[in-house]
Coordinates of C-alpha atoms in Angstrom, one line a residue:
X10 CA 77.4 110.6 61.5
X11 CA 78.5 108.7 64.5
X12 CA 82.2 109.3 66.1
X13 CA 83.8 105.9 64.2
X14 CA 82.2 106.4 61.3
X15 CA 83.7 110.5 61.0
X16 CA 87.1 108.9 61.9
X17 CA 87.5 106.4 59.5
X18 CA 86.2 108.5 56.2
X19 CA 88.3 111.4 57.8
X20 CA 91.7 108.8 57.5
X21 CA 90.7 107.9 54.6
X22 CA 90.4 111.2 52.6
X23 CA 92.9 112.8 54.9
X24 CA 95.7 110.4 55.1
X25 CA 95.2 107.6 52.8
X26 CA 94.7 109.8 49.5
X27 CA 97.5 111.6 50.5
X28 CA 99.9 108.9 51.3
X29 CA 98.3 107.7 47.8
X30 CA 99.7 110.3 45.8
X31 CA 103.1 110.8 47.3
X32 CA 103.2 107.1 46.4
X33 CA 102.6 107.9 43.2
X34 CA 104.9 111.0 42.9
X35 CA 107.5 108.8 44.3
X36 CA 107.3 105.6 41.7
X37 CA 107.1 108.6 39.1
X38 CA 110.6 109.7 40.7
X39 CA 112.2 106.5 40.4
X40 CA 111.1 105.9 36.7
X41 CA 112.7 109.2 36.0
X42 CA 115.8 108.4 37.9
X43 CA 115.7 105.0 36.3
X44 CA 115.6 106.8 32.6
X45 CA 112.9 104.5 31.9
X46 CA 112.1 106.3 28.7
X47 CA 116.0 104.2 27.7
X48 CA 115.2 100.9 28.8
X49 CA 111.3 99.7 29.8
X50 CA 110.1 103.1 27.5
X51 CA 106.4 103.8 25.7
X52 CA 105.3 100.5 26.6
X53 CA 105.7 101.0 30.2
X54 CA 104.4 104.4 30.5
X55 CA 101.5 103.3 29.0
X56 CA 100.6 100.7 31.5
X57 CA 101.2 103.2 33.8
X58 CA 98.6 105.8 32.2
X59 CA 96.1 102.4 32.0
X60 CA 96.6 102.1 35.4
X61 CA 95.9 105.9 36.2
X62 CA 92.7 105.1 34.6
X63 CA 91.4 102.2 36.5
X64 CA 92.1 103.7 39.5
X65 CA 90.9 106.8 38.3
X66 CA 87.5 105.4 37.7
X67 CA 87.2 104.3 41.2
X68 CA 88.3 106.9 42.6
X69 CA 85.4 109.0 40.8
X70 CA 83.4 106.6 41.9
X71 CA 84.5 107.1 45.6
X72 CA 84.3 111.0 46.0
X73 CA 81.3 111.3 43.6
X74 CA 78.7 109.0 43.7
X75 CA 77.0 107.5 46.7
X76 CA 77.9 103.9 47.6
X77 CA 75.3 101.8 46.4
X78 CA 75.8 97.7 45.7
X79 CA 76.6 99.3 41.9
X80 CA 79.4 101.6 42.9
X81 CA 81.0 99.4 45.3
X82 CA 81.2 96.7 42.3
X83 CA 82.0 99.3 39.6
X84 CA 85.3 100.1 41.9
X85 CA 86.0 96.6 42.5
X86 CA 86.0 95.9 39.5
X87 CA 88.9 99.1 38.7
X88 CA 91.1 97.8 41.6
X89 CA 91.3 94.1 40.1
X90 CA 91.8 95.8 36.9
X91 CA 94.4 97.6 38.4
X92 CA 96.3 94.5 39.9
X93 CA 96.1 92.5 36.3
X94 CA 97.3 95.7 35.0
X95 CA 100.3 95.8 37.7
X96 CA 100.8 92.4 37.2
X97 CA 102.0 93.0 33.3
X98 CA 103.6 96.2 34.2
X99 CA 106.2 94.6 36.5
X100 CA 106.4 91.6 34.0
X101 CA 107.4 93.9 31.1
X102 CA 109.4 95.8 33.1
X103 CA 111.5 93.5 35.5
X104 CA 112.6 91.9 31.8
X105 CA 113.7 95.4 30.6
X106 CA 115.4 97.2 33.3
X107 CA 116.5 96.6 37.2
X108 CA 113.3 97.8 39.5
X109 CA 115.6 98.9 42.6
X110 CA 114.6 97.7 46.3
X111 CA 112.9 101.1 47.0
X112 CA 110.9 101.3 44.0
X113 CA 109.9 97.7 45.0
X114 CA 108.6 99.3 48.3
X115 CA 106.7 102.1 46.8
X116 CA 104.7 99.8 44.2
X117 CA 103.9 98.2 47.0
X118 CA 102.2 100.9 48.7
X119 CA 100.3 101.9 45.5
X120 CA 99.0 97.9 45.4
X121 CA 98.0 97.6 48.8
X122 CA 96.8 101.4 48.9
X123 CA 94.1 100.8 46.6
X124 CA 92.4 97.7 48.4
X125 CA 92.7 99.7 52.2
X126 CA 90.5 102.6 50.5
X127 CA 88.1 100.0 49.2
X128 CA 88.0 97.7 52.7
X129 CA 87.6 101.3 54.4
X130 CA 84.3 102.0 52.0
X131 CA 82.9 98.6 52.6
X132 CA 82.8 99.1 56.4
X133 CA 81.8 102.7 55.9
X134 CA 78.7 101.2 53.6
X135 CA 78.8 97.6 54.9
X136 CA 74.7 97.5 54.4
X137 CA 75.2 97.7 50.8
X138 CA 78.3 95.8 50.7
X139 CA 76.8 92.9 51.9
X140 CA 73.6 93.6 49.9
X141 CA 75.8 93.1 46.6
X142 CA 76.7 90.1 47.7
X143 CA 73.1 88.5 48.8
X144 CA 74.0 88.8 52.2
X145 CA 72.2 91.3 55.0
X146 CA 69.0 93.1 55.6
X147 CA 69.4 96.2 52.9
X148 CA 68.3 95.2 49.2
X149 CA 71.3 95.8 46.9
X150 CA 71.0 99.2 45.4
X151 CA 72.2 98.8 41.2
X152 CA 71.6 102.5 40.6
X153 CA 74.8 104.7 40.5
X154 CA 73.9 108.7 41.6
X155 CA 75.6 111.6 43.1
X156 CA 76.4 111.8 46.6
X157 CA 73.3 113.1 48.6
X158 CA 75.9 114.9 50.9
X159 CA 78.6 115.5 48.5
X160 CA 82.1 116.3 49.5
X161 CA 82.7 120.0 50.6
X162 CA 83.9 121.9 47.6
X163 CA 87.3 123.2 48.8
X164 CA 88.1 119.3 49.1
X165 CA 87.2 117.9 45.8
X166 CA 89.8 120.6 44.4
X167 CA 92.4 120.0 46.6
X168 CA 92.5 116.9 45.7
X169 CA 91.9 117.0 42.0
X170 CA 94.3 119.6 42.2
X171 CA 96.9 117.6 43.8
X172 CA 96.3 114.5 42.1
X173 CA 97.0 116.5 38.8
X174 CA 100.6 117.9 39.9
X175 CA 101.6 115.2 41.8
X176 CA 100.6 111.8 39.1
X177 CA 98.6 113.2 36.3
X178 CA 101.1 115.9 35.6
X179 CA 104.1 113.8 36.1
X180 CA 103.0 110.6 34.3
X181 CA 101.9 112.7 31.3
X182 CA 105.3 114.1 31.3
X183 CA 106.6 110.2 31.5
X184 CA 104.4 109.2 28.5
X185 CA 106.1 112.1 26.4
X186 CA 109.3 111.7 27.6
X187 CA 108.6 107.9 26.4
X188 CA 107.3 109.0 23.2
X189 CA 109.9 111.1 21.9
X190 CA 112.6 108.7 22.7
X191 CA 110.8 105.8 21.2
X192 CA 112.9 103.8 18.3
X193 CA 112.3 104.3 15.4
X194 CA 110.1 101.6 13.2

């Protein structure tokens, strides 16, 4: 692996995915402090769970499999998923409930987080990138497999780790919180 190539997947597991959840302990923080489960409630949390999901899914996609033309469509595909999904998130919400200036600044991280780890990919596997498209020398690869050189161990649960105490954790809490306070029908 040459030097720019180590640097780049080293920012990218080592300071975007971390910056990534922080973001996403931080807009958990603001719901809470915005008592969302009073105003925006189930509805909202669930849209946040959806979007855990897409993401989720890409991110699978991103530490586990190799990057063939077939994952780098499959986690495309989650990250536009994700932005429809934010889309009617902050439509719900913004009719619901003030979204304060710094909770403004954190979705924005998580939205433009998202597409840096997936531009950071394509230049990391820019043969098959172009491949998916028609373009370049490679033949597009539709196969999804496991990583020929998977992730060292010790990082996979450090990260799964952190991702469930810093937004699983939390946004599960959310959804409860959400639940028990619903209206009744």
């Amino acid at each position: 692996m040459d030097d720019t190539r180590t640097l780049l997947q080293a920012a990218l597991l080592g300071v975007l995915a971390p910056v990534w959840m922080l973001a996403g302990s931080a807009d958990w923080l603001c719901h809470r402090l915005q008592r969302i489960e009073a105003s925006a409630g189930l509805r909202e949390s669930a849209l946040h769970l959806a979007m855990l999901a897409e993401l989720g899914v890409a991110v699978l996609v991103a530490l586990l499999l190799e990057a063939s033309a077939a994952a780098l469509a499959l986690m495309f595909a989650a990250c536009v998923a994700h932005e429809l999904t934010t889309w009617a998130d902050l439509a719900y919400a913004d009719t619901r409930r003030d979204i304060p200036w710094y909770e403004q600044l954190v979705h924005g991280l998580q939205q433009v987080l998202p597409w840096a780890a997936l531009a950071g990919i394509v230049v990391l596997d820019a043969g098959q990138a172009l491949a998916a498209l028609g373009l370049g020398r490679e033949a597009a690869d539709w196969s999804l497999r496991w990583k020929a050189e998977p992730l060292p161990g010790w990082y996979l649960a450090a990260f799964f780790g952190a991702s469930l105490l810093l937004v699983l954790g939390p946004f599960a809490a959310e959804f409860r919180r959400c639940w028990r306070t619903r209206p009744p029908r």
